[in-house]
Amino acid sequence: MTVISNVVAVGQVALQYLSRNRKRGFDDGSGTFIIPDATIEEVHTDDMEITDHPVEQGATISDHAFKRHAEVIVTAGWSDSPNNSGLSTQLVGFAANSNSAVRAVIGAAEFAASAVGTIANIVNGTGAGSPSSAAYAELVSMQSNRTLFTIYTGKRMYQNMLIKSLATTTDQKTENSAVIRISFRQILMAQTQTVTVPDSSVMDNPQQNGATVNNGTQSLLPSPTYNANALPKFNSSGQQL
């Protein structure tokens, strides 16, 4: 196979990779797109709130309904094992299959990278800095910062989503991975606008829709003594007259 053929084949692999549909993941809108190694489960919830008004006789009256905020719970997994699905891995694999010398070099490099990663995890103690721990720490940080996400799932896309809760369990089966249950809830964004109120001199009824007027310091006045004669009267010893 010629060099030109190799370049063409590599270009085809790259084009196929870039033309794929966007994977499931979480986009924070600032250039960070979190893609789990595996999406285990997606639970979609859309509720309609129907108001109930009890009456003295007959069935409860329901005269209003409104849609509640969408919620989605994503159970995603991250592993500390090497990820073999990236474009760079595909290109390296293609090059290794083309030349035995390249295969030997790549094998030595992978072994060295694996050894360095293992030593780093031992030094860190509890796996800090591993891909699974880093993914969990990033999600916790984004939850604390109230980061708004655009969520891409297998069924639909959600906008303006906040992380409501995070839950993960570490045991003998998940020591070197992280299976995280992420609960997202949609929020409704409101836009405010500042307007200028015209002068009260051009208003038909400035007492009702005019601007606020500063009348200075006001003193309290004694309250009127309506029905004062109806109040009970007591003598000096506290007995009612």
mmCIF file of C-alpha atoms in Angstrom:
data_model
loop_
_atom_site.group_PDB
_atom_site.id
_atom_site.type_symbol
_atom_site.label_atom_id
_atom_site.label_comp_id
_atom_site.label_asym_id
_atom_site.label_seq_id
_atom_site.Cartn_x
_atom_site.Cartn_y
_atom_site.Cartn_z
ATOM 1 C CA MET A 1 0.000 0.000 0.000
ATOM 2 C CA THR A 2 1.437 3.385 -0.999
ATOM 3 C CA VAL A 3 1.757 6.431 1.211
ATOM 4 C CA ILE A 4 -1.029 8.176 -0.704
ATOM 5 C CA SER A 5 -3.330 5.196 -0.145
ATOM 6 C CA ASN A 6 -2.552 5.298 3.578
ATOM 7 C CA VAL A 7 -3.357 9.017 3.736
ATOM 8 C CA VAL A 8 -6.640 8.487 1.878
ATOM 9 C CA ALA A 9 -7.643 5.618 4.174
ATOM 10 C CA VAL A 10 -6.834 7.657 7.282
ATOM 11 C CA GLY A 11 -8.890 10.559 5.893
ATOM 12 C CA GLN A 12 -11.847 8.241 5.333
ATOM 13 C CA VAL A 13 -11.686 7.001 8.911
ATOM 14 C CA ALA A 14 -11.578 10.581 10.184
ATOM 15 C CA LEU A 15 -14.511 11.609 7.985
ATOM 16 C CA GLN A 16 -16.616 8.694 9.197
ATOM 17 C CA TYR A 17 -15.859 9.592 12.798
ATOM 18 C CA LEU A 18 -16.724 13.277 12.388
ATOM 19 C CA SER A 19 -19.939 12.545 10.480
ATOM 20 C CA ARG A 20 -21.423 10.441 13.267
ATOM 21 C CA ASN A 21 -24.426 11.697 15.173
ATOM 22 C CA ARG A 22 -23.680 13.491 18.422
ATOM 23 C CA LYS A 23 -23.342 11.026 21.260
ATOM 24 C CA ARG A 24 -25.375 11.071 24.411
ATOM 25 C CA GLY A 25 -23.917 13.641 26.762
ATOM 26 C CA PHE A 26 -24.175 16.888 28.683
ATOM 27 C CA ASP A 27 -23.258 20.245 27.127
ATOM 28 C CA ASP A 28 -22.687 23.197 29.478
ATOM 29 C CA GLY A 29 -22.631 25.726 26.635
ATOM 30 C CA SER A 30 -19.047 26.859 27.291
ATOM 31 C CA GLY A 31 -17.300 24.248 25.183
ATOM 32 C CA THR A 32 -17.376 21.411 27.740
ATOM 33 C CA PHE A 33 -19.252 18.354 26.460
ATOM 34 C CA ILE A 34 -19.316 15.471 28.934
ATOM 35 C CA ILE A 35 -19.689 12.076 27.257
ATOM 36 C CA PRO A 36 -20.049 9.050 29.557
ATOM 37 C CA ASP A 37 -18.244 5.850 28.647
ATOM 38 C CA ALA A 38 -21.614 4.110 28.862
ATOM 39 C CA THR A 39 -25.216 5.233 29.293
ATOM 40 C CA ILE A 40 -27.010 2.516 31.236
ATOM 41 C CA GLU A 41 -30.468 4.009 31.698
ATOM 42 C CA GLU A 42 -32.483 7.134 30.906
ATOM 43 C CA VAL A 43 -35.749 7.806 32.755
ATOM 44 C CA HIS A 44 -37.866 10.582 31.246
ATOM 45 C CA THR A 45 -40.653 12.242 33.273
ATOM 46 C CA ASP A 46 -43.215 14.753 31.993
ATOM 47 C CA ASP A 47 -46.049 15.618 34.402
ATOM 48 C CA MET A 48 -49.229 17.635 33.961
ATOM 49 C CA GLU A 49 -50.551 19.305 37.123
ATOM 50 C CA ILE A 50 -54.349 19.273 37.209
ATOM 51 C CA THR A 51 -55.838 21.507 39.902
ATOM 52 C CA ASP A 52 -58.611 20.184 42.171
ATOM 53 C CA HIS A 53 -61.234 22.263 43.964
ATOM 54 C CA PRO A 54 -63.486 20.349 46.396
ATOM 55 C CA VAL A 55 -67.127 21.442 46.570
ATOM 56 C CA GLU A 56 -69.861 20.840 49.120
ATOM 57 C CA GLN A 57 -71.740 18.372 46.936
ATOM 58 C CA GLY A 58 -70.695 16.368 43.927
ATOM 59 C CA ALA A 59 -67.326 15.581 42.404
ATOM 60 C CA THR A 60 -64.201 17.708 42.734
ATOM 61 C CA ILE A 61 -63.993 20.486 40.139
ATOM 62 C CA SER A 62 -60.882 20.684 37.934
ATOM 63 C CA ASP A 63 -60.789 23.895 35.935
ATOM 64 C CA HIS A 64 -57.073 24.404 35.273
ATOM 65 C CA ALA A 65 -53.999 22.414 34.216
ATOM 66 C CA PHE A 66 -50.377 23.321 33.620
ATOM 67 C CA LYS A 67 -47.281 21.405 32.549
ATOM 68 C CA ARG A 68 -44.613 20.883 35.184
ATOM 69 C CA HIS A 69 -40.883 21.104 34.502
ATOM 70 C CA ALA A 70 -39.391 18.167 32.641
ATOM 71 C CA GLU A 71 -37.112 15.802 34.532
ATOM 72 C CA VAL A 72 -34.709 13.147 33.317
ATOM 73 C CA ILE A 73 -32.612 10.710 35.324
ATOM 74 C CA VAL A 74 -29.508 9.421 33.569
ATOM 75 C CA THR A 75 -27.545 6.464 34.913
ATOM 76 C CA ALA A 76 -24.111 6.762 33.318
ATOM 77 C CA GLY A 77 -20.835 4.952 33.789
ATOM 78 C CA TRP A 78 -17.181 5.911 33.592
ATOM 79 C CA SER A 79 -14.358 3.379 33.624
ATOM 80 C CA ASP A 80 -10.656 3.686 34.439
ATOM 81 C CA SER A 81 -9.894 1.278 31.586
ATOM 82 C CA PRO A 82 -8.537 2.752 28.328
ATOM 83 C CA ASN A 83 -11.177 4.104 25.989
ATOM 84 C CA ASN A 84 -10.873 2.433 22.587
ATOM 85 C CA SER A 85 -13.636 4.319 20.768
ATOM 86 C CA GLY A 86 -11.900 7.587 19.942
ATOM 87 C CA LEU A 87 -10.670 8.821 16.589
ATOM 88 C CA SER A 88 -7.041 8.736 17.688
ATOM 89 C CA THR A 89 -7.375 5.090 18.682
ATOM 90 C CA GLN A 90 -8.852 4.218 15.296
ATOM 91 C CA LEU A 91 -6.064 6.009 13.448
ATOM 92 C CA VAL A 92 -3.399 4.371 15.591
ATOM 93 C CA GLY A 93 -4.981 0.981 15.013
ATOM 94 C CA PHE A 94 -4.989 1.547 11.269
ATOM 95 C CA ALA A 95 -1.320 2.527 11.303
ATOM 96 C CA ALA A 96 -0.403 -0.480 13.454
ATOM 97 C CA ASN A 97 -2.133 -2.866 11.078
ATOM 98 C CA SER A 98 -0.216 -1.384 8.161
ATOM 99 C CA ASN A 99 3.320 -1.823 9.503
ATOM 100 C CA SER A 100 4.872 -4.300 11.953
ATOM 101 C CA ALA A 101 7.484 -1.766 13.140
ATOM 102 C CA VAL A 102 4.730 0.708 13.969
ATOM 103 C CA ARG A 103 2.947 -2.054 15.900
ATOM 104 C CA ALA A 104 6.012 -2.615 18.069
ATOM 105 C CA VAL A 105 6.413 1.093 18.838
ATOM 106 C CA ILE A 106 2.732 1.519 19.672
ATOM 107 C CA GLY A 107 2.777 -1.546 21.914
ATOM 108 C CA ALA A 108 5.717 -0.184 23.897
ATOM 109 C CA ALA A 109 4.055 3.228 24.224
ATOM 110 C CA GLU A 110 0.779 1.713 25.467
ATOM 111 C CA PHE A 111 2.629 -0.370 28.040
ATOM 112 C CA ALA A 112 4.497 2.699 29.308
ATOM 113 C CA ALA A 113 1.295 4.762 29.512
ATOM 114 C CA SER A 114 -0.448 1.989 31.409
ATOM 115 C CA ALA A 115 2.435 1.706 33.875
ATOM 116 C CA VAL A 116 2.474 5.471 34.483
ATOM 117 C CA GLY A 117 -1.284 5.487 35.104
ATOM 118 C CA THR A 118 -1.032 2.615 37.557
ATOM 119 C CA ILE A 119 1.781 4.302 39.500
ATOM 120 C CA ALA A 120 -0.191 7.566 39.610
ATOM 121 C CA ASN A 121 -3.224 5.805 41.078
ATOM 122 C CA ILE A 122 -1.058 4.103 43.714
ATOM 123 C CA VAL A 123 0.531 7.423 44.693
ATOM 124 C CA ASN A 124 -2.858 9.136 44.863
ATOM 125 C CA GLY A 125 -4.116 6.452 47.196
ATOM 126 C CA THR A 126 -7.855 6.315 46.527
ATOM 127 C CA GLY A 127 -7.742 6.616 42.788
ATOM 128 C CA ALA A 128 -7.858 10.422 42.714
ATOM 129 C CA GLY A 129 -7.121 11.631 39.238
ATOM 130 C CA SER A 130 -8.532 8.515 37.577
ATOM 131 C CA PRO A 131 -11.082 9.066 34.781
ATOM 132 C CA SER A 132 -13.999 7.886 36.918
ATOM 133 C CA SER A 133 -13.035 10.062 39.889
ATOM 134 C CA ALA A 134 -12.419 13.054 37.631
ATOM 135 C CA ALA A 135 -15.834 12.656 35.997
ATOM 136 C CA TYR A 136 -17.571 12.475 39.380
ATOM 137 C CA ALA A 137 -15.652 15.490 40.717
ATOM 138 C CA GLU A 138 -16.543 17.519 37.621
ATOM 139 C CA LEU A 139 -20.249 16.724 37.990
ATOM 140 C CA VAL A 140 -20.185 17.688 41.691
ATOM 141 C CA SER A 141 -18.453 20.968 40.828
ATOM 142 C CA MET A 142 -20.981 21.771 38.100
ATOM 143 C CA GLN A 143 -23.846 21.029 40.468
ATOM 144 C CA SER A 144 -22.385 23.416 43.062
ATOM 145 C CA ASN A 145 -21.947 26.107 40.400
ATOM 146 C CA ARG A 146 -25.574 25.742 39.214
ATOM 147 C CA THR A 147 -24.342 25.011 35.685
ATOM 148 C CA LEU A 148 -27.081 24.931 33.049
ATOM 149 C CA PHE A 149 -26.882 21.953 30.701
ATOM 150 C CA THR A 150 -28.266 20.921 27.363
ATOM 151 C CA ILE A 151 -28.893 17.177 27.707
ATOM 152 C CA TYR A 152 -28.707 14.876 24.672
ATOM 153 C CA THR A 153 -30.451 11.544 25.230
ATOM 154 C CA GLY A 154 -31.600 8.745 22.982
ATOM 155 C CA LYS A 155 -35.179 10.084 22.900
ATOM 156 C CA ARG A 156 -34.931 13.878 22.946
ATOM 157 C CA MET A 157 -32.896 16.953 23.773
ATOM 158 C CA TYR A 158 -33.439 18.980 26.953
ATOM 159 C CA GLN A 159 -32.418 22.608 27.452
ATOM 160 C CA ASN A 160 -31.886 24.636 30.651
ATOM 161 C CA MET A 161 -31.315 21.608 32.871
ATOM 162 C CA LEU A 162 -29.805 21.720 36.369
ATOM 163 C CA ILE A 163 -28.326 18.788 38.276
ATOM 164 C CA LYS A 164 -30.843 18.115 41.032
ATOM 165 C CA SER A 165 -29.049 15.176 42.629
ATOM 166 C CA LEU A 166 -26.056 12.879 42.201
ATOM 167 C CA ALA A 167 -25.782 9.361 43.576
ATOM 168 C CA THR A 168 -23.074 6.739 43.200
ATOM 169 C CA THR A 169 -22.022 3.612 45.060
ATOM 170 C CA THR A 170 -18.475 2.310 45.426
ATOM 171 C CA ASP A 171 -18.026 -1.371 46.269
ATOM 172 C CA GLN A 172 -15.760 -4.258 45.282
ATOM 173 C CA LYS A 173 -17.281 -4.297 41.785
ATOM 174 C CA THR A 174 -17.043 -0.553 41.079
ATOM 175 C CA GLU A 175 -13.746 0.378 42.744
ATOM 176 C CA ASN A 176 -12.157 1.208 39.387
ATOM 177 C CA SER A 177 -15.236 2.724 37.802
ATOM 178 C CA ALA A 178 -18.119 5.040 38.605
ATOM 179 C CA VAL A 179 -21.790 4.376 37.934
ATOM 180 C CA ILE A 180 -23.502 7.689 38.672
ATOM 181 C CA ARG A 181 -27.241 8.320 38.807
ATOM 182 C CA ILE A 182 -27.737 11.940 37.716
ATOM 183 C CA SER A 183 -31.107 13.590 38.180
ATOM 184 C CA PHE A 184 -31.708 16.667 36.001
ATOM 185 C CA ARG A 185 -34.591 19.123 36.272
ATOM 186 C CA GLN A 186 -35.573 21.768 33.776
ATOM 187 C CA ILE A 187 -35.958 25.387 34.839
ATOM 188 C CA LEU A 188 -37.917 28.118 33.074
ATOM 189 C CA MET A 189 -35.946 31.233 32.232
ATOM 190 C CA ALA A 190 -37.596 34.664 32.562
ATOM 191 C CA GLN A 191 -36.525 37.853 30.848
ATOM 192 C CA THR A 192 -36.937 41.223 32.523
ATOM 193 C CA GLN A 193 -37.315 44.593 30.864
ATOM 194 C CA THR A 194 -36.952 48.126 32.212
ATOM 195 C CA VAL A 195 -39.463 50.724 30.988
ATOM 196 C CA THR A 196 -39.763 54.467 31.603
ATOM 197 C CA VAL A 197 -43.051 55.691 33.086
ATOM 198 C CA PRO A 198 -44.277 58.923 31.491
ATOM 199 C CA ASP A 199 -44.780 62.032 33.593
ATOM 200 C CA SER A 200 -48.001 62.167 35.612
ATOM 201 C CA SER A 201 -48.954 65.445 33.921
ATOM 202 C CA VAL A 202 -49.835 63.599 30.715
ATOM 203 C CA MET A 203 -51.798 60.817 32.412
ATOM 204 C CA ASP A 204 -55.572 60.644 32.580
ATOM 205 C CA ASN A 205 -55.524 59.072 36.052
ATOM 206 C CA PRO A 206 -52.138 59.643 37.695
ATOM 207 C CA GLN A 207 -53.459 58.584 41.123
ATOM 208 C CA GLN A 208 -53.649 54.984 39.922
ATOM 209 C CA ASN A 209 -50.909 54.566 37.327
ATOM 210 C CA GLY A 210 -48.513 57.407 38.099
ATOM 211 C CA ALA A 211 -44.959 56.981 39.290
ATOM 212 C CA THR A 212 -44.159 56.666 42.993
ATOM 213 C CA VAL A 213 -43.966 60.039 44.740
ATOM 214 C CA ASN A 214 -41.808 60.681 47.803
ATOM 215 C CA ASN A 215 -44.009 62.486 50.354
ATOM 216 C CA GLY A 216 -41.311 62.700 52.998
ATOM 217 C CA THR A 217 -41.548 61.497 56.587
ATOM 218 C CA GLN A 218 -45.066 60.682 57.743
ATOM 219 C CA SER A 219 -46.295 60.650 61.365
ATOM 220 C CA LEU A 220 -48.776 58.136 62.703
ATOM 221 C CA LEU A 221 -52.210 59.446 63.673
ATOM 222 C CA PRO A 222 -54.404 58.185 66.505
ATOM 223 C CA SER A 223 -56.814 55.517 65.384
ATOM 224 C CA PRO A 224 -60.512 56.386 65.400
ATOM 225 C CA THR A 225 -62.530 55.283 68.474
ATOM 226 C CA TYR A 226 -65.344 53.535 66.674
ATOM 227 C CA ASN A 227 -67.511 51.374 68.982
ATOM 228 C CA ALA A 228 -65.545 52.605 72.007
ATOM 229 C CA ASN A 229 -68.727 52.497 74.110
ATOM 230 C CA ALA A 230 -69.131 48.798 73.395
ATOM 231 C CA LEU A 231 -65.824 47.904 75.047
ATOM 232 C CA PRO A 232 -65.977 46.568 78.645
ATOM 233 C CA LYS A 233 -64.915 48.973 81.388
ATOM 234 C CA PHE A 234 -62.906 48.062 84.477
ATOM 235 C CA ASN A 235 -62.330 49.829 87.799
ATOM 236 C CA SER A 236 -59.012 50.416 89.498
ATOM 237 C CA SER A 237 -59.069 46.961 91.108
ATOM 238 C CA GLY A 238 -59.522 45.243 87.762
ATOM 239 C CA GLN A 239 -63.182 44.347 88.193
ATOM 240 C CA GLN A 240 -65.510 44.842 85.282
ATOM 241 C CA LEU A 241 -68.124 47.511 85.784
#
